[in-house]
Each structure stands twice: as C-alpha cells, then as structure tokens.
C-alpha cells in the first residue's frame, strides 16, 4: 500500500507509440512501475487484472475514445487519478474532461520535466489521500474498540455473582446487574433512573446509599456496611463506596451485595451449640459448687483438715469462675441471636445508674476507691430499653473500672444528654490500656495479660457483651485510655429513637 503513493503504478494509454514508450521510460526512471496500452479497450482490460493508481490517458484514440475510457474508469475505479494527455487543438475537450473528473492534464508535446512534475503532484495527492484515509480508519477503530471495551465491562458486570448497583449523586440508580435484582427480588422490568427506594424497601440500606451518593463518605473512610434480610430468608451484606470525579467531587455511589446467608446460618448454629453446651454444663457445675460449699462448712472446726480445706476452697473458687464464664457465654449467645435479656420498657436511666453505683460502692470501698456519680440536676431523660441490658452494660463497665484500678483510686460515672444522644462516661484513674490493645478488648476472650492484671479474675467476655448490648440499642461505645493514667469508656445511646419508642 505504501508503495502505491511513493512509486505509484502508472498506466500510459496512447495510440502514439513515441509518446507511449517515451513517457513509460521517463516514469520508470522516476521509480514508478509503468504499464502501457495503445487503445482504450486494452487499458480497461489491463485494469481488470492489474491495480493501477494513475492513468495517463490520451483523449484522441481510434476505437473507444479517451472520454469514454475516463467515464468508465471514474465509475469503476474512482480512486484512480486520471491525467489527460492532449494536443493543443483539444484543450477545450481537456477542460471538459477535467469537469468529468480527470485529475489533471498535460498538453502534447511535453517535456520530460513537465511530465515528471504532473505525475509527482498526482503521487503527492495519492499520499495525502492515503494518510487521511488511514487516520480516519485509526479513528474509527479506536472508537470501535472503546465500544467493544465498554460492552466487555458491561458483560463482566452482568456476569458478576455479587449484586452491583451504581447511583448518581441524587441516589438514582444508573446501573444495576442481574444479581442485584435476583438477590433483592427486584422487578427486572423496572427501568433505570428511579431513586434507590423504588428498588429496595430496606430503609437503612436506602439511607446508606443516599449518604454515600451525596458525598458524606470520602474514598479513604472505612467502607460503610449494612446487613439486610432479603426474600427467601436470605441475609445480604451491602458495602458501599463513593464514586469520585476528576475534581474530586462525589458523582454517586457504587454498592455491592453479597449473600452471607451461609455464614449467618453457621454463626447461628455455633451460638446454638454454645448455648446448648453451656446449659448442659451449668447445672452439674452448680451442684458441685454447692456440694463443695457444704463439705467446707462441715470442715470448719476440724483443725487437721486445713490442707484439705484449702484445696476444696480453691476448687470452689474455680467452679465459681466456670459458672460465671458459662453465664456470660449464655448471655452472649442470647444477645448475639438478637434477643434481649428482657422486654424493653421505659427506664429512668439516672435511677438505674444510682442503683448500680450504690450496689458496687461496697466493692470500691474494699479497695479504698472513691466511686462517684455525676448526673445533671434536671436528671436524664427516660429511655425505652431492656432494663437488664442497661444494668449489664453499666454494671460491667463500672466493675471493670474498679477491678483495673489500684487501691485508693477513683472511678467516676457521669451522665449527659445532648440533642442526639444520652452519653454516659465511666472514667477511672487505673492501669489504663495500651493503644495496641484498645481495639481488641471488645473481642471475645481477650484479656490484657501483664503483671498488674495477673491476679484479677475475669472471663474476657464482659466487654463483648457490653458492645453487643449497646449495638442492639443502636448506640456506640468507645474507649480512651493511657497506660497508668486511666481509662474512660463512653456509651452513647441515640436519643430520639429511644424517646419516640417511649410513648
Ligand atoms: P474481663 O474483665 O472479664 O477480663 P472484659 O471483656 O470486661 O473481660 O475486659 C477485657 C479486658 O479489657 C480486661 O481483661 C482488661 O485487660 C481490659 N479492661 C477492661 N476495662 C478496663 C479498664 N477500665 N481499665 C483497664 N483495662 C480494662
């Protein structure tokens, strides 16, 4: 192809042998492959089989004349450039030929230089045409590639096993895949462009999508998640991210949905197993505990059995520890299964905190600690919640504060309320928790092991229970702590929710 414009193939058609052969020689020396024909019919026959780029065409020939050849060539080979060779007498005919689509003309007799010039110009035109065409081809190819690329991405999205939905900044759906309809039981006929609420009924899911779409989350924020139940008893985990534009503006949200039913079922089976085993263990253990207590009380006055008494006392303490552990495990599995400890009702939080601190004051005093309660004069608003859960939350936190604070320390419980939440802080000036342990203390069975905590008994289940209970009440719990300076646990319970349930 490249050669076709650098050294185009030229067909010289002239009945005058001198002109025909002379031109062919000049053009061959220029490097062009040249063919010759003495008549119009012969030229057309050659062009049937031989590709030609330029035709040098005499107008006046016996048989088919040049004008007819031009007409046929223009029709059949519009890309071929036709240069008319003409005698002075027929300039007007040459002009007519130009009008009919000839590229140029060269009057006879001509100088070799003139011929070279005209042919070079034609070759240049061919080159430019070729360049333009290949650019155009490249351009259409790129666009086509983009088109197929787009459809490939589309196909991948359509085939994803996870549900995917993309929204714009108004939380209107701009893309969703079949897995999304299937997982949520959305009508697949429903067209794009409606707000997310038209497709999904779970209010919290929609609120999350709206929050991400409107730019309330940054790409580096922890990925917000939400668990929702779906038709057919399925559980889905939704995770979302904002889609950012070039100017770092939020364009919308992309949300994936994963079916976590199998995990949930396993988790439930595990909780049921723990509950069953705990039940089975608790009654024989309690019996052993009581029997030990009985034996011990009988032995009190017998001096020669001091050693046995010590052994039995230790065994009794251990059974007490095991009973506490089993109690915590039972509570935890019940709470994790979504059940409360008791039915929710209106609870006077300030009275509840007063009761708990009064109850635990003896324990604090045994360590010469001050246990203070600080509640605003106007009191705290009542909350609609499971009272046993609230007792468990604050009982655990205050007991921990006393346990992990040395003799003579101070524990302060303070309640506040603001527009959104009721906030209770349990602060101590005790051992504190190293930053690397602060996240782990809410994990089951995690206990900080060091010289100071060594002799403090516990199960490592208190804080996981507290966290689960707080979350069931749609609240949050956080900790601030520094080693040897003390810890402050802050519980925030959402206010409006608890109060609206109150009526
Ligand atoms: P337990 O107290 O039975 O060990 P928790 O789940 O209540 O279990 O607490 C987990 C761990 O967190 C504790 O073992 C302790 O190391 C640490 N911890 C909890 N509360 C405090 C506190 N107020 N001060 C220091 N450490 C604490």
mmCIF file of C-alpha atoms and ligand atoms in Angstrom, residues 328 396-405 411 426-434 437-438 440-450 453 456-466 479 481-482 486-489, ligand 1:
data_model
loop_
_atom_site.group_PDB
_atom_site.id
_atom_site.type_symbol
_atom_site.label_atom_id
_atom_site.label_comp_id
_atom_site.label_asym_id
_atom_site.label_seq_id
_atom_site.Cartn_x
_atom_site.Cartn_y
_atom_site.Cartn_z
ATOM 1 C CA UNK A 328 -21.505 -14.894 80.249
ATOM 2 C CA UNK A 396 -19.821 -4.413 83.574
ATOM 3 C CA UNK A 397 -18.136 -1.089 82.838
ATOM 4 C CA UNK A 398 -18.113 0.060 86.464
ATOM 5 C CA UNK A 399 -16.947 -3.358 87.718
ATOM 6 C CA UNK A 400 -14.093 -3.266 85.206
ATOM 7 C CA UNK A 401 -13.174 0.268 86.288
ATOM 8 C CA UNK A 402 -12.981 -0.907 89.923
ATOM 9 C CA UNK A 403 -11.104 -4.117 89.023
ATOM 10 C CA UNK A 404 -8.498 -2.458 86.818
ATOM 11 C CA UNK A 405 -7.829 0.476 89.148
ATOM 12 C CA UNK A 411 -13.988 5.859 89.492
ATOM 13 C CA UNK A 426 -17.252 5.579 83.112
ATOM 14 C CA UNK A 427 -13.815 7.005 83.887
ATOM 15 C CA UNK A 428 -11.110 5.639 86.149
ATOM 16 C CA UNK A 429 -7.551 6.588 87.001
ATOM 17 C CA UNK A 430 -6.357 2.990 86.936
ATOM 18 C CA UNK A 431 -3.958 0.825 84.941
ATOM 19 C CA UNK A 432 -5.126 2.061 81.552
ATOM 20 C CA UNK A 433 -4.858 0.088 78.294
ATOM 21 C CA UNK A 434 -2.042 0.278 75.780
ATOM 22 C CA UNK A 437 -4.865 -3.497 72.892
ATOM 23 C CA UNK A 438 -7.623 -0.934 72.771
ATOM 24 C CA UNK A 440 -9.023 -5.983 70.894
ATOM 25 C CA UNK A 441 -10.612 -5.607 74.307
ATOM 26 C CA UNK A 442 -14.045 -5.867 72.652
ATOM 27 C CA UNK A 443 -13.138 -9.276 71.163
ATOM 28 C CA UNK A 444 -14.367 -12.408 72.908
ATOM 29 C CA UNK A 445 -11.981 -13.868 75.470
ATOM 30 C CA UNK A 446 -9.392 -11.117 75.020
ATOM 31 C CA UNK A 447 -7.755 -10.119 78.290
ATOM 32 C CA UNK A 448 -4.690 -7.922 78.713
ATOM 33 C CA UNK A 449 -2.041 -10.060 80.354
ATOM 34 C CA UNK A 450 0.577 -8.224 82.397
ATOM 35 C CA UNK A 453 -3.838 -7.741 85.651
ATOM 36 C CA UNK A 456 -7.607 -10.163 88.528
ATOM 37 C CA UNK A 457 -10.059 -12.891 87.564
ATOM 38 C CA UNK A 458 -12.351 -12.454 84.589
ATOM 39 C CA UNK A 459 -13.709 -14.176 81.520
ATOM 40 C CA UNK A 460 -12.827 -11.734 78.735
ATOM 41 C CA UNK A 461 -16.492 -11.753 77.777
ATOM 42 C CA UNK A 462 -17.687 -8.644 79.645
ATOM 43 C CA UNK A 463 -16.853 -6.036 77.014
ATOM 44 C CA UNK A 464 -18.106 -8.136 74.054
ATOM 45 C CA UNK A 465 -21.413 -8.458 75.921
ATOM 46 C CA UNK A 466 -21.476 -4.706 76.588
ATOM 47 C CA UNK A 479 -12.674 3.947 74.831
ATOM 48 C CA UNK A 481 -7.107 5.197 77.648
ATOM 49 C CA UNK A 482 -3.472 5.694 78.504
ATOM 50 C CA UNK A 486 -6.642 5.574 83.397
ATOM 51 C CA UNK A 487 -9.451 4.732 81.010
ATOM 52 C CA UNK A 488 -12.708 6.346 80.012
ATOM 53 C CA UNK A 489 -15.424 4.237 78.392
HETATM 54 P P1 LIG B 1 -12.672 -9.327 81.862
HETATM 55 O O1 LIG B 1 -12.759 -8.097 82.675
HETATM 56 O O2 LIG B 1 -13.579 -10.395 82.321
HETATM 57 O O3 LIG B 1 -11.298 -9.784 81.656
HETATM 58 P P2 LIG B 1 -13.709 -7.710 79.711
HETATM 59 O O4 LIG B 1 -14.174 -8.119 78.359
HETATM 60 O O5 LIG B 1 -14.646 -6.968 80.559
HETATM 61 O O6 LIG B 1 -13.193 -9.011 80.387
HETATM 62 O O7 LIG B 1 -12.409 -6.831 79.508
HETATM 63 C C1 LIG B 1 -11.393 -7.268 78.652
HETATM 64 C C2 LIG B 1 -10.051 -6.715 79.065
HETATM 65 O O8 LIG B 1 -10.029 -5.298 78.879
HETATM 66 C C3 LIG B 1 -9.745 -6.897 80.515
HETATM 67 O O9 LIG B 1 -9.181 -8.158 80.748
HETATM 68 C C4 LIG B 1 -8.771 -5.765 80.795
HETATM 69 O O10 LIG B 1 -7.485 -6.175 80.426
HETATM 70 C C5 LIG B 1 -9.229 -4.673 79.864
HETATM 71 N N1 LIG B 1 -10.050 -3.663 80.545
HETATM 72 C C6 LIG B 1 -11.385 -3.586 80.601
HETATM 73 N N2 LIG B 1 -11.791 -2.486 81.294
HETATM 74 C C7 LIG B 1 -10.664 -1.871 81.713
HETATM 75 C C8 LIG B 1 -10.395 -0.672 82.474
HETATM 76 N N3 LIG B 1 -11.378 0.102 82.977
HETATM 77 N N4 LIG B 1 -9.098 -0.347 82.702
HETATM 78 C C9 LIG B 1 -8.110 -1.103 82.212
HETATM 79 N N5 LIG B 1 -8.293 -2.235 81.483
HETATM 80 C C10 LIG B 1 -9.547 -2.614 81.243
#
